[in-house]
DNA sequence: CTGAAAGCGCTAACAG
DNA sequence: CTGTTAGCGCTTTCAG
């Protein structure tokens, strides 16, 4: 507000126009406390006429709700995060909340200060879509009794609202799918070892193997860290094995995409020479060629549920944290083929 | 702020701790006006020690800068928007600004009110990444002298800060590339006719045709509206033509992806049976198979420049609007082949 | 049911 | 150079 901008019409103007005190206006605007229906209507009408729009900063400063929630993400560059954001956005629009987007850019050192700034800012709550949330975060959040929900990650303490999906089951299903199509030499491109989702996927993989009496071979595990680049390297290594694996289970679609690239670079064909299955079902999965068979995480839905859980806390601050785990689903497309 | 949350430490606490008045604290925190170096240090130290973090709402309410900028986008679901967002984010982080993200969801009816709410909110400026911004928007913004910049779109009035890229030239280059590789029956999947970028691309296309003495054939134009779905339909139509075009220039990558899908559905091969070229170079362009030859728009850079232009206005409210047009570039990949 | 009054945390003149 | 004093727009007791 630097230069001469027209004065905003405030709750005060509305009060004047409707002939009541401005605290009454505040009351009707917030829907709280009983107000005579006639005055209520009068105020609403005046507000409408004057084109009044609430000033969220003032409201928030004064101790009300800002109707803004924060979303903390590491960065803005993959379909996975984007899909969840969409779900969040959808849910937020419905309830008339706005979104403040914070990107951490992996600056772990500044994170505590960051979270502090966010919580004492205008947001009513915080959605954490960051892998590897330092416990410090959570402790601070809990301490301040600040509403937050963890998306797709655990908190090692069971004291947070969490939304995630069936990682173990999904990995189990993926592996089983491969096994049932005759694959037995199945390589695994792992994720970020510190993440429970990664570990669960590996466990699901092992469990399926065991169930089909296929011995687990650790030389068939290569580290992909959920990244395309590293997955290319990992896959290149896996392809050099002798005998070569007949299928690769990549811990997420991003690394599956990397795996596909590596296979192409090696002049091999998918799925004729090697089958690939991913995890997530990000939008890119269905536009690659061949289209990627994968385990679908209901990403958008996770976003929506996260918002729901957050609003739940904002409205009823004393509820016990709960965890919602959504079901994954096998999506069969073209990157896996049956073998002898 | 509902339940008993620990009181935030304020500028006042810092003042007390450092033995100065709290307006002095405000001064050093804002870097303004001369303050004795010794007191300055004292204050900074106290602030650090107490873990003080500024309350942006209060600051903004009081007439200062909130260090938050708003970004208005139609929705959150394509690489194009996402790439620009990344650039915006990168630039913002560097200058210590936060991002408020607004999605319009194409609710044109509520837009005026929306913009009003945004401008009287805590943001210091607004980035508009929405196609077809109603003139009403702009008028209101200008009227309030509120800092904003239009990304990848004109304003029909030359009174706005704008960042875009060489749409005409890019389309010209794409077409020329095709022509030089021997194509002459080139189809064009158009964008959103109301957008100047769409029109410029069509014009560039025509210009190249003319330069190579290839008569423009309007039956080779099909409407794609910058969407994958519609591009599939459009392309399916184009493929039914007799003789079939040997190449398709899609107005953006999203529709190029749709075109590729349609070609596949028709059991034809790219680029053996038909060449395809896109526009944008969204991330997906390089992971399709075959990889898409396209015209690269410096999306991230556009985002960065947009932020730069916005900050320029915020800092110097009286500058004249300017327009920055960035260069596009042909990116040759695998979806176009030379023909006899 | 509704007015009056006290801040929320901070910036911005205005005096020293 | 630094303290004092008003508000910014709104929510919230506290009295009527």
XYZ file of C-alpha atoms (C1' of nucleotides) in Angstrom:
712
model
C 0.000 0.000 0.000
C 2.402 2.668 -1.047
C 0.782 5.278 -3.198
C -2.649 6.770 -3.108
C -4.835 3.757 -3.323
C -8.547 4.221 -2.730
C -9.468 3.536 0.847
C -10.909 0.107 1.321
C -14.410 -0.115 2.577
C -14.373 -1.655 5.989
C -16.654 -3.228 8.461
C -17.037 0.300 9.763
C -18.518 1.582 6.531
C -20.914 -1.294 6.497
C -21.935 -0.469 10.037
C -22.618 3.093 9.134
C -24.579 2.164 6.065
C -26.783 -0.190 7.988
C -27.109 1.940 11.053
C -25.660 -0.452 13.593
C -22.447 -0.555 15.542
C -19.502 -2.186 13.873
C -19.239 -4.924 16.392
C -22.656 -6.024 15.322
C -21.458 -6.151 11.766
C -18.596 -8.305 12.890
C -21.084 -10.616 14.524
C -23.247 -11.172 11.527
C -20.231 -11.549 9.281
C -18.933 -14.294 11.481
C -22.267 -15.982 11.813
C -21.729 -16.193 15.519
C -23.995 -15.230 18.371
C -27.614 -14.403 17.935
C -28.428 -11.308 15.998
C -31.919 -10.216 15.184
C -32.807 -11.507 11.766
C -33.870 -8.108 10.538
C -30.603 -6.379 11.428
C -28.719 -9.336 10.122
C -30.321 -8.946 6.747
C -29.827 -5.219 6.794
C -26.128 -5.641 7.423
C -25.697 -8.323 4.834
C -27.419 -6.181 2.300
C -25.293 -3.173 3.052
C -22.162 -5.264 2.846
C -23.178 -6.622 -0.490
C -24.066 -3.223 -1.808
C -20.820 -1.647 -0.740
C -18.901 -4.577 -2.139
C -17.348 -5.281 1.204
C -14.682 -7.926 1.361
C -13.162 -8.954 4.635
C -9.586 -8.121 5.405
C -8.102 -11.408 6.453
C -4.987 -9.961 7.969
C -6.931 -7.810 10.333
C -9.216 -10.641 11.167
C -6.356 -12.960 11.819
C -4.483 -10.354 13.821
C -7.480 -9.793 15.987
C -7.621 -13.457 16.749
C -10.107 -14.721 14.228
C -9.673 -17.235 11.453
C -7.831 -16.139 8.366
C -9.278 -18.846 6.174
C -5.867 -19.440 4.782
C -3.951 -22.637 5.184
C -0.313 -23.209 4.506
C 1.186 -25.981 2.436
C 4.811 -26.869 2.849
C 6.445 -28.762 0.009
C 10.082 -29.408 -0.798
C 9.859 -28.029 -4.314
C 7.581 -27.703 -7.247
C 8.639 -30.187 -9.788
C 7.006 -33.467 -10.021
C 3.662 -34.852 -10.814
C 3.384 -36.489 -7.457
C 3.349 -33.290 -5.462
C 1.289 -31.604 -8.080
C -1.453 -34.164 -7.972
C -1.763 -33.923 -4.242
C -1.856 -30.156 -4.533
C -4.753 -30.443 -6.877
C -6.697 -32.435 -4.364
C -5.863 -29.921 -1.682
C -6.911 -27.096 -3.891
C -10.191 -28.749 -4.755
C -11.077 -29.248 -1.150
C -10.007 -25.778 -0.157
C -12.100 -24.064 -2.782
C -15.167 -25.824 -1.513
C -14.731 -24.465 1.966
C -13.604 -21.023 0.900
C -10.042 -21.229 2.110
C -7.007 -19.822 0.382
C -3.635 -21.393 0.042
C -0.244 -20.154 1.072
C 2.464 -22.174 -0.586
C 5.840 -22.603 1.012
C 8.715 -24.385 -0.653
C 11.508 -25.544 1.587
C 14.077 -26.065 -1.143
C 15.655 -28.507 1.207
C 17.096 -25.800 3.378
C 17.032 -27.863 6.503
C 18.949 -25.306 8.497
C 16.297 -22.650 8.261
C 13.399 -24.929 8.749
C 12.658 -24.378 12.398
C 12.554 -20.653 11.922
C 10.458 -21.179 8.874
C 7.837 -23.176 10.639
C 7.771 -20.660 13.418
C 7.175 -17.892 10.924
C 4.406 -19.852 9.337
C 2.637 -20.691 12.532
C 2.660 -17.168 13.825
C 1.597 -15.967 10.416
C -1.877 -15.749 9.118
C -2.468 -19.383 8.313
C -5.009 -21.325 10.305
C -3.239 -24.593 9.811
C -0.417 -26.308 7.975
C -0.227 -29.203 5.568
C 3.152 -30.921 5.441
C 3.982 -32.624 2.198
C 7.665 -32.814 2.940
C 9.471 -36.083 3.222
C 11.694 -36.456 6.216
C 10.090 -33.856 8.399
C 12.522 -33.289 11.185
C 11.080 -34.254 14.511
C 11.832 -30.694 15.592
C 9.099 -29.445 13.292
C 6.541 -31.674 14.712
C 7.521 -31.039 18.267
C 7.165 -27.319 17.770
C 3.863 -27.710 16.037
C 2.481 -29.930 18.748
C 3.794 -27.718 21.458
C 1.977 -24.755 20.025
C -1.042 -26.906 19.522
C -1.017 -25.736 15.967
C -3.243 -27.640 13.519
C -1.261 -29.613 10.966
C -1.399 -32.826 9.012
C 1.323 -34.992 7.620
C 0.820 -36.194 4.093
C 2.257 -39.514 3.056
C 4.642 -39.888 5.941
C 4.722 -41.103 9.490
C 5.808 -39.197 12.553
C 7.315 -41.982 14.606
C 5.166 -40.981 17.495
C 1.574 -41.492 16.540
C 0.649 -38.054 17.706
C -0.098 -36.453 14.391
C -2.935 -36.373 11.961
C -1.711 -38.322 8.984
C -2.972 -39.281 5.585
C -1.173 -41.903 3.563
C -1.866 -44.951 1.475
C -1.286 -48.662 1.632
C 2.342 -48.762 0.637
C 2.996 -52.272 1.764
C -0.099 -53.652 0.104
C 0.559 -51.737 -3.084
C 4.066 -53.072 -3.388
C 2.815 -56.513 -2.586
C 0.215 -56.257 -5.339
C 2.726 -54.975 -7.858
C 5.117 -57.778 -7.139
C 2.403 -60.356 -7.174
C 1.264 -59.073 -10.548
C 4.752 -59.630 -11.900
C 5.056 -63.023 -10.304
C 1.764 -64.184 -11.658
C 2.831 -63.227 -15.127
C 5.746 -65.567 -14.786
C 8.498 -63.213 -13.693
C 10.791 -64.461 -11.018
C 13.957 -62.518 -11.553
C 12.570 -59.209 -10.405
C 14.747 -56.213 -9.688
C 13.767 -53.499 -7.283
C 14.680 -49.830 -7.601
C 14.416 -48.551 -4.072
C 13.274 -45.173 -2.778
C 14.583 -43.014 0.034
C 15.550 -45.489 2.728
C 14.674 -43.150 5.578
C 11.056 -42.941 4.540
C 8.611 -45.365 5.948
C 6.800 -45.446 2.629
C 9.981 -46.656 0.963
C 10.562 -49.272 3.566
C 6.990 -50.463 3.443
C 7.200 -50.860 -0.297
C 10.337 -52.894 -0.007
C 8.718 -55.040 2.630
C 5.658 -55.589 0.489
C 7.939 -56.612 -2.337
C 9.761 -59.103 -0.173
C 6.560 -60.489 1.221
C 5.169 -61.252 -2.205
C 8.418 -62.874 -3.255
C 8.345 -65.051 -0.228
C 4.783 -66.031 -0.811
C 5.704 -67.258 -4.261
C 8.795 -68.983 -2.986
C 11.122 -66.741 -4.900
C 14.236 -66.200 -2.844
C 15.063 -62.584 -2.156
C 18.264 -61.604 -3.925
C 19.793 -58.416 -2.597
C 21.922 -57.994 -5.688
C 18.702 -57.184 -7.508
C 18.127 -54.115 -5.366
C 19.440 -50.805 -6.663
C 19.016 -47.422 -5.124
C 16.857 -44.931 -6.931
C 16.002 -42.466 -4.163
C 12.700 -41.700 -5.848
C 14.536 -39.758 -8.530
C 14.637 -40.208 -12.276
C 18.335 -39.538 -12.686
C 19.449 -41.947 -10.024
C 16.991 -44.500 -11.286
C 18.644 -44.358 -14.686
C 21.956 -45.224 -13.105
C 20.394 -47.875 -10.945
C 18.668 -49.454 -13.893
C 21.727 -49.322 -16.069
C 23.438 -51.348 -13.396
C 20.555 -53.788 -13.169
C 20.561 -54.294 -16.923
C 24.211 -55.213 -16.795
C 23.469 -58.143 -14.548
C 23.755 -61.608 -15.890
C 21.261 -63.048 -16.199
C 19.378 -59.842 -16.685
C 16.206 -59.398 -14.612
C 13.017 -59.896 -16.568
C 11.176 -57.193 -14.680
C 11.852 -54.107 -12.643
C 9.697 -52.784 -9.865
C 10.483 -49.119 -9.394
C 9.538 -47.614 -6.038
C 7.799 -44.693 -7.646
C 6.795 -43.602 -11.110
C 9.498 -41.023 -11.361
C 12.111 -43.708 -11.021
C 10.090 -45.989 -13.275
C 10.372 -43.289 -15.908
C 14.087 -43.209 -15.288
C 14.199 -46.966 -15.617
C 12.397 -46.785 -18.932
C 14.895 -44.272 -20.158
C 17.765 -46.505 -19.143
C 16.202 -49.449 -20.912
C 15.844 -47.407 -24.052
C 19.413 -46.260 -23.824
C 20.424 -49.893 -23.610
C 18.511 -50.495 -26.833
C 16.142 -52.877 -25.187
C 12.401 -52.891 -25.573
C 9.664 -52.540 -22.990
C 7.952 -54.826 -22.287
C 9.351 -57.338 -24.794
C 12.805 -57.450 -23.265
C 11.998 -56.249 -19.829
C 8.887 -55.380 -17.899
C 8.582 -52.317 -15.714
C 6.103 -51.452 -13.039
C 5.949 -48.250 -11.037
C 4.196 -46.781 -8.038
C 2.074 -43.633 -7.721
C 0.355 -43.282 -11.056
C 1.394 -39.739 -11.697
C -0.076 -38.175 -14.830
C 3.060 -38.843 -16.845
C 2.599 -42.556 -16.320
C -0.166 -42.673 -18.859
C 1.541 -40.642 -21.527
C 4.793 -42.517 -21.761
C 5.244 -45.078 -24.421
C 4.591 -47.754 -23.572
C 2.143 -46.604 -20.958
C 3.325 -47.478 -17.524
C 1.729 -50.196 -15.497
C 1.787 -48.982 -11.954
C 0.254 -48.935 -8.508
C -2.103 -46.057 -8.195
C -2.004 -43.952 -5.096
C -5.117 -41.823 -4.825
C -3.039 -38.687 -4.806
C -5.802 -36.182 -5.294
C -7.906 -37.892 -2.740
C -5.045 -37.822 -0.295
C -4.916 -34.082 -0.742
C -8.615 -33.790 -0.176
C -8.536 -35.923 2.915
C -5.600 -33.961 4.266
C -7.657 -30.800 4.043
C -10.551 -32.501 5.710
C -8.394 -33.608 8.588
C -6.925 -30.169 8.926
C -10.282 -28.454 9.028
C -11.368 -30.974 11.582
C -8.588 -29.799 13.859
C -9.153 -26.152 13.178
C -12.765 -26.502 14.098
C -12.320 -28.837 17.007
C -8.871 -28.291 18.475
C -9.246 -30.976 21.076
C -9.774 -34.041 18.975
C -7.307 -36.883 19.103
C -5.009 -37.211 16.105
C -6.014 -39.834 13.641
C -4.543 -41.480 10.611
C -6.315 -42.152 7.360
C -4.803 -44.724 5.064
C -6.226 -44.902 1.583
C -6.170 -47.917 -0.660
C -3.773 -48.270 -3.567
C -4.735 -50.032 -6.727
C -2.988 -51.864 -9.516
C -3.331 -50.109 -12.852
C -2.485 -52.433 -15.691
C -1.166 -50.729 -18.784
C 1.475 -51.669 -21.299
C 4.839 -51.872 -19.632
C 4.547 -55.354 -18.244
C 4.263 -58.523 -20.241
C 3.698 -62.136 -19.434
C 6.680 -64.384 -19.853
C 7.067 -68.060 -20.325
C -5.441 -18.939 17.463
C -8.028 -20.731 19.473
C -6.609 -22.564 22.418
C -3.838 -21.669 24.756
C -0.978 -21.134 22.437
C 2.186 -19.608 23.852
C 2.241 -15.890 23.339
C 4.366 -14.904 20.414
C 7.350 -12.790 21.052
C 6.882 -9.464 19.413
C 8.839 -6.458 18.396
C 7.944 -5.176 21.823
C 9.747 -7.978 23.601
C 12.765 -7.357 21.476
C 12.636 -3.685 22.368
C 12.526 -4.476 26.015
C 15.358 -6.953 25.783
C 17.572 -4.495 23.997
C 16.550 -1.465 26.002
C 15.232 0.683 23.202
C 11.814 1.787 22.110
C 9.919 -0.551 19.876
C 9.807 1.848 17.000
C 13.555 1.676 16.912
C 13.306 -2.050 16.667
C 10.940 -1.615 13.790
C 13.466 0.613 12.128
C 16.364 -1.761 12.301
C 14.171 -4.636 11.261
C 13.142 -2.754 8.171
C 16.611 -1.585 7.399
C 15.291 1.903 6.942
C 16.505 5.189 8.311
C 19.756 5.618 10.087
C 20.170 3.859 13.362
C 23.333 3.887 15.354
C 25.327 0.818 14.520
C 25.696 -0.179 18.145
C 21.973 -0.125 18.899
C 21.312 -1.790 15.593
C 23.521 -4.676 16.567
C 22.048 -4.828 20.009
C 18.571 -5.104 18.604
C 19.500 -7.673 16.015
C 21.161 -9.754 18.666
C 18.183 -9.575 20.970
C 15.868 -10.497 18.132
C 17.997 -13.457 17.242
C 18.233 -14.597 20.808
C 14.536 -14.385 21.426
C 13.868 -16.125 18.146
C 11.800 -13.251 16.916
C 10.001 -13.669 13.637
C 8.036 -10.849 12.116
C 4.288 -11.011 11.971
C 3.512 -10.256 8.370
C -0.158 -9.645 8.884
C 0.478 -6.923 11.383
C 3.135 -5.440 9.216
C 0.908 -5.453 6.227
C -2.023 -4.085 8.173
C 0.070 -1.246 9.423
C 0.910 -0.338 5.894
C 4.229 -2.029 5.425
C 5.210 -4.723 2.994
C 4.013 -8.211 3.681
C 6.657 -9.838 1.516
C 4.004 -12.038 0.078
C 2.952 -12.005 -3.510
C -0.107 -13.579 -4.991
C -0.205 -15.837 -8.002
C -3.449 -16.353 -9.810
C -3.711 -19.422 -12.014
C -6.700 -21.127 -13.581
C -5.917 -24.510 -12.110
C -3.119 -26.770 -11.105
C -2.757 -29.378 -13.733
C -0.321 -29.014 -16.454
C 3.369 -28.833 -16.897
C 3.153 -25.457 -18.482
C 1.825 -23.679 -15.432
C 3.979 -25.730 -13.206
C 7.177 -24.780 -14.945
C 6.393 -21.121 -14.721
C 5.568 -21.556 -11.063
C 8.960 -23.032 -10.510
C 10.614 -20.009 -11.974
C 8.462 -17.774 -9.843
C 9.286 -19.754 -6.793
C 12.998 -19.648 -7.498
C 12.981 -15.901 -7.831
C 10.817 -15.424 -4.789
C 13.012 -17.471 -2.527
C 15.979 -15.352 -3.440
C 14.280 -12.185 -2.338
C 12.611 -13.661 0.705
C 9.052 -13.435 -0.474
C 6.327 -15.948 0.143
C 3.685 -17.100 -2.252
C -0.046 -17.044 -1.977
C -1.602 -19.248 -4.591
C -5.053 -18.577 -5.932
C -6.790 -20.850 -8.374
C -9.681 -19.376 -10.283
C -11.181 -22.656 -11.392
C -12.663 -20.698 -14.225
C -15.281 -19.117 -12.016
C -15.536 -16.006 -14.060
C -18.525 -14.753 -12.129
C -16.669 -14.375 -8.891
C -13.533 -13.004 -10.342
C -13.999 -9.327 -9.701
C -14.714 -9.932 -6.058
C -11.808 -12.285 -5.952
C -9.350 -9.782 -7.245
C -10.675 -7.224 -4.859
C -10.163 -9.594 -1.976
C -6.658 -10.303 -3.113
C -5.648 -6.726 -3.534
C -6.918 -5.672 -0.175
C -5.347 -8.710 1.352
C -1.827 -9.073 2.483
C -0.102 -9.530 -0.842
C 2.235 -6.851 -2.097
C 1.566 -7.645 -5.708
C -0.105 -10.078 -8.042
C 1.103 -12.314 -10.827
C -1.544 -13.233 -13.355
C -0.995 -16.490 -15.147
C -4.576 -16.744 -16.320
C -5.456 -16.810 -19.958
C -8.227 -14.474 -20.979
C -8.011 -12.094 -18.085
C -11.164 -10.079 -18.262
C -10.482 -6.447 -18.886
C -12.379 -5.788 -15.670
C -9.552 -7.334 -13.697
C -6.976 -5.174 -15.224
C -9.021 -2.040 -14.952
C -9.519 -2.590 -11.262
C -5.900 -3.356 -10.724
C -4.749 -0.300 -12.589
C -7.277 1.864 -10.869
C -5.975 0.826 -7.503
C -2.483 1.244 -8.772
C -1.845 -2.237 -7.536
C 1.374 -3.929 -8.732
C 0.731 -6.807 -11.094
C 2.221 -8.498 -14.100
C 0.619 -10.462 -16.863
C 2.350 -13.666 -17.796
C 2.165 -14.886 -21.356
C -0.722 -12.731 -22.427
C -1.439 -9.270 -23.697
C -3.767 -6.701 -22.227
C -5.004 -4.997 -25.372
C -4.051 -1.704 -23.910
C -0.326 -1.644 -23.447
C -0.652 -0.425 -19.907
C 0.504 -3.490 -18.071
C 3.756 -5.100 -17.190
C 3.926 -8.183 -19.309
C 6.259 -11.079 -19.808
C 5.821 -13.367 -22.754
C 7.837 -15.052 -25.460
C 8.219 -14.869 -29.207
C 5.151 -16.787 -30.220
C 5.160 -15.702 -33.801
C 8.835 -16.384 -34.273
C 8.599 -19.734 -32.540
C 5.781 -20.873 -34.749
C 7.622 -19.605 -37.750
C 10.703 -21.556 -36.749
C 8.740 -24.720 -36.123
C 7.061 -24.525 -39.473
C 10.261 -23.692 -41.229
C 11.904 -26.705 -39.628
C 9.191 -28.908 -41.041
C 9.352 -27.273 -44.450
C 13.077 -27.627 -44.661
C 12.802 -31.305 -43.933
C 10.606 -31.644 -46.968
C 7.159 -31.443 -45.460
C 4.631 -29.424 -47.339
C 1.341 -30.880 -46.311
C 1.447 -29.599 -42.756
C -1.567 -29.633 -40.472
C -2.020 -27.205 -37.642
C -3.748 -27.938 -34.353
C -4.799 -24.548 -33.114
C -4.977 -23.174 -29.578
C -7.520 -20.925 -27.916
C -8.518 -18.461 -30.615
C -9.099 -15.612 -28.196
C -5.528 -15.651 -27.008
C -2.991 -13.522 -28.736
C -0.393 -16.228 -28.258
C -2.573 -18.620 -30.228
C -3.128 -16.147 -32.958
C 0.521 -15.244 -33.166
C 1.449 -18.859 -33.514
C -1.011 -19.322 -36.317
C 0.343 -16.234 -38.012
C 3.899 -17.450 -37.686
C 2.818 -20.731 -39.187
C 1.208 -19.012 -42.141
C 4.148 -16.737 -42.650
C 6.578 -19.617 -42.945
C 4.269 -21.404 -45.343
C 4.088 -18.363 -47.495
C 7.811 -17.918 -47.479
C 8.199 -21.409 -48.819
C 5.435 -20.925 -51.349
C 3.242 -23.510 -49.768
C -0.360 -22.401 -50.117
C -2.243 -22.157 -46.869
C -4.978 -24.756 -46.726
C -7.586 -24.056 -44.075
C -8.835 -27.623 -44.176
C -5.558 -28.554 -42.508
C -6.408 -26.506 -39.447
C -8.152 -28.275 -36.574
C -9.056 -26.856 -33.225
C -7.229 -28.138 -30.219
C -7.828 -25.381 -27.678
C -4.511 -26.155 -26.031
C -5.999 -29.321 -24.575
C -4.954 -32.930 -24.962
C -8.440 -34.353 -25.293
C -9.560 -31.962 -27.960
C -6.263 -32.387 -29.755
C -6.895 -36.098 -29.972
C -10.156 -35.439 -31.726
C -8.629 -32.805 -33.921
C -5.811 -35.081 -34.912
C -8.078 -38.005 -35.552
C -9.854 -35.797 -38.017
C -6.615 -34.676 -39.601
C -5.463 -38.253 -40.008
C -8.636 -39.076 -41.866
C -7.787 -36.552 -44.546
C -6.789 -37.742 -47.936
C -3.987 -37.282 -48.644
C -2.969 -37.415 -45.060
C -0.739 -34.596 -43.817
C 2.878 -35.600 -43.400
C 3.358 -33.425 -40.358
C 1.370 -31.813 -37.597
C 2.266 -28.638 -35.810
C 0.429 -28.568 -32.502
C 0.010 -25.173 -30.889
C 1.288 -26.406 -27.571
C 2.874 -29.518 -26.173
C -0.242 -30.633 -24.406
C -2.041 -30.863 -27.690
C 1.050 -32.376 -29.300
C 0.799 -35.114 -26.700
C -2.828 -35.539 -27.639
C -1.838 -35.668 -31.277
C 0.681 -38.383 -30.550
C -1.958 -40.377 -28.786
C -4.312 -40.056 -31.719
C -1.590 -41.184 -34.090
C -0.940 -44.201 -31.969
C -4.606 -45.009 -31.814
C -4.647 -44.900 -35.596
C -1.839 -47.446 -35.585
C 0.528 -45.094 -37.270
C 4.103 -44.473 -36.291
C 5.834 -41.267 -35.284
C 7.831 -40.014 -37.055
C 7.876 -42.651 -39.768
C 4.286 -42.114 -40.840
C 3.773 -38.646 -39.538
C 5.900 -36.009 -37.911
C 4.771 -33.987 -34.934
C 6.112 -30.791 -33.504
C 4.871 -28.994 -30.424
C 5.286 -25.708 -28.612
C 6.335 -25.002 -25.006
C 8.740 -27.767 -24.140
C 7.012 -28.838 -20.983
C 8.816 -31.531 -19.009
C 6.628 -34.264 -20.435
C 7.898 -33.458 -23.912
C 11.171 -35.160 -23.215
C 9.774 -38.282 -21.643
C 7.339 -39.280 -24.313
C 8.305 -41.840 -26.854
C 9.394 -40.699 -29.260
C 10.643 -37.595 -27.582
C 8.859 -34.569 -28.815
C 10.502 -32.053 -31.077
C 9.171 -28.712 -29.987
C 9.623 -25.002 -29.620
C 10.956 -24.225 -26.245
C 9.467 -21.387 -24.310
C 11.737 -20.405 -21.426
C 8.969 -21.092 -18.959
C 11.011 -20.962 -15.812
C 12.731 -17.847 -16.972
C 9.402 -16.265 -17.717
C 8.410 -16.916 -14.133
C 11.616 -15.403 -12.884
C 11.277 -12.347 -15.046
C 7.681 -11.913 -13.960
C 8.815 -11.732 -10.372
C 11.506 -9.284 -11.295
C 9.009 -7.033 -13.003
C 6.674 -7.258 -10.079
C 9.310 -6.334 -7.553
C 10.288 -3.479 -9.763
C 6.803 -2.087 -9.427
C 6.561 -2.744 -5.740
C 9.756 -0.902 -5.163
C 9.167 1.904 -7.605
C 5.437 2.372 -8.009
C 5.770 5.102 -10.553
C 7.624 3.371 -13.327
C 6.023 2.970 -16.703
C 4.790 -0.492 -17.558
C 7.073 -2.489 -19.763
C 6.937 -5.698 -21.644
C 9.629 -8.339 -21.737
C 9.519 -10.820 -24.561
C 11.831 -13.783 -24.255
C 13.173 -15.800 -27.119
C 11.841 -19.209 -28.021
C 14.050 -21.907 -29.393
C 13.671 -24.952 -31.556
C 14.429 -28.161 -29.698
C 15.027 -31.005 -32.097
C 14.219 -34.413 -30.715
C 12.706 -37.487 -32.275
C 9.184 -36.767 -33.413
C 10.012 -35.181 -36.734
C 11.643 -36.851 -39.669
C 12.904 -35.740 -43.024
C 10.832 -36.835 -45.974
C 11.561 -37.242 -49.590
C -29.708 -8.871 21.288
C -26.266 -4.858 20.636
C -22.991 -0.887 21.695
C -18.455 0.533 23.732
C -13.800 -0.273 24.376
C -9.553 -2.746 24.444
C -6.157 -4.596 21.965
C -3.643 -8.070 18.040
C 1.729 -6.538 16.168
C 3.492 -3.355 13.469
C 4.553 1.024 10.491
C 4.787 5.829 9.936
C 4.692 10.467 10.699
C 5.924 13.737 14.301
C 8.565 15.511 17.692
C 12.532 15.718 20.234
C 19.498 9.146 15.711
C 15.400 7.667 18.730
C 11.029 7.863 21.531
C 5.862 9.005 21.262
C 1.647 8.580 19.227
C -1.741 7.256 16.130
C -4.004 4.135 13.724
C -4.468 -0.375 9.977
C -9.430 -3.559 10.220
C -11.210 -6.702 12.963
C -12.536 -9.878 17.118
C -13.889 -10.019 21.713
C -15.009 -9.320 26.380
C -17.947 -6.491 29.082
C -21.744 -3.905 29.969
C -26.139 -2.581 29.042
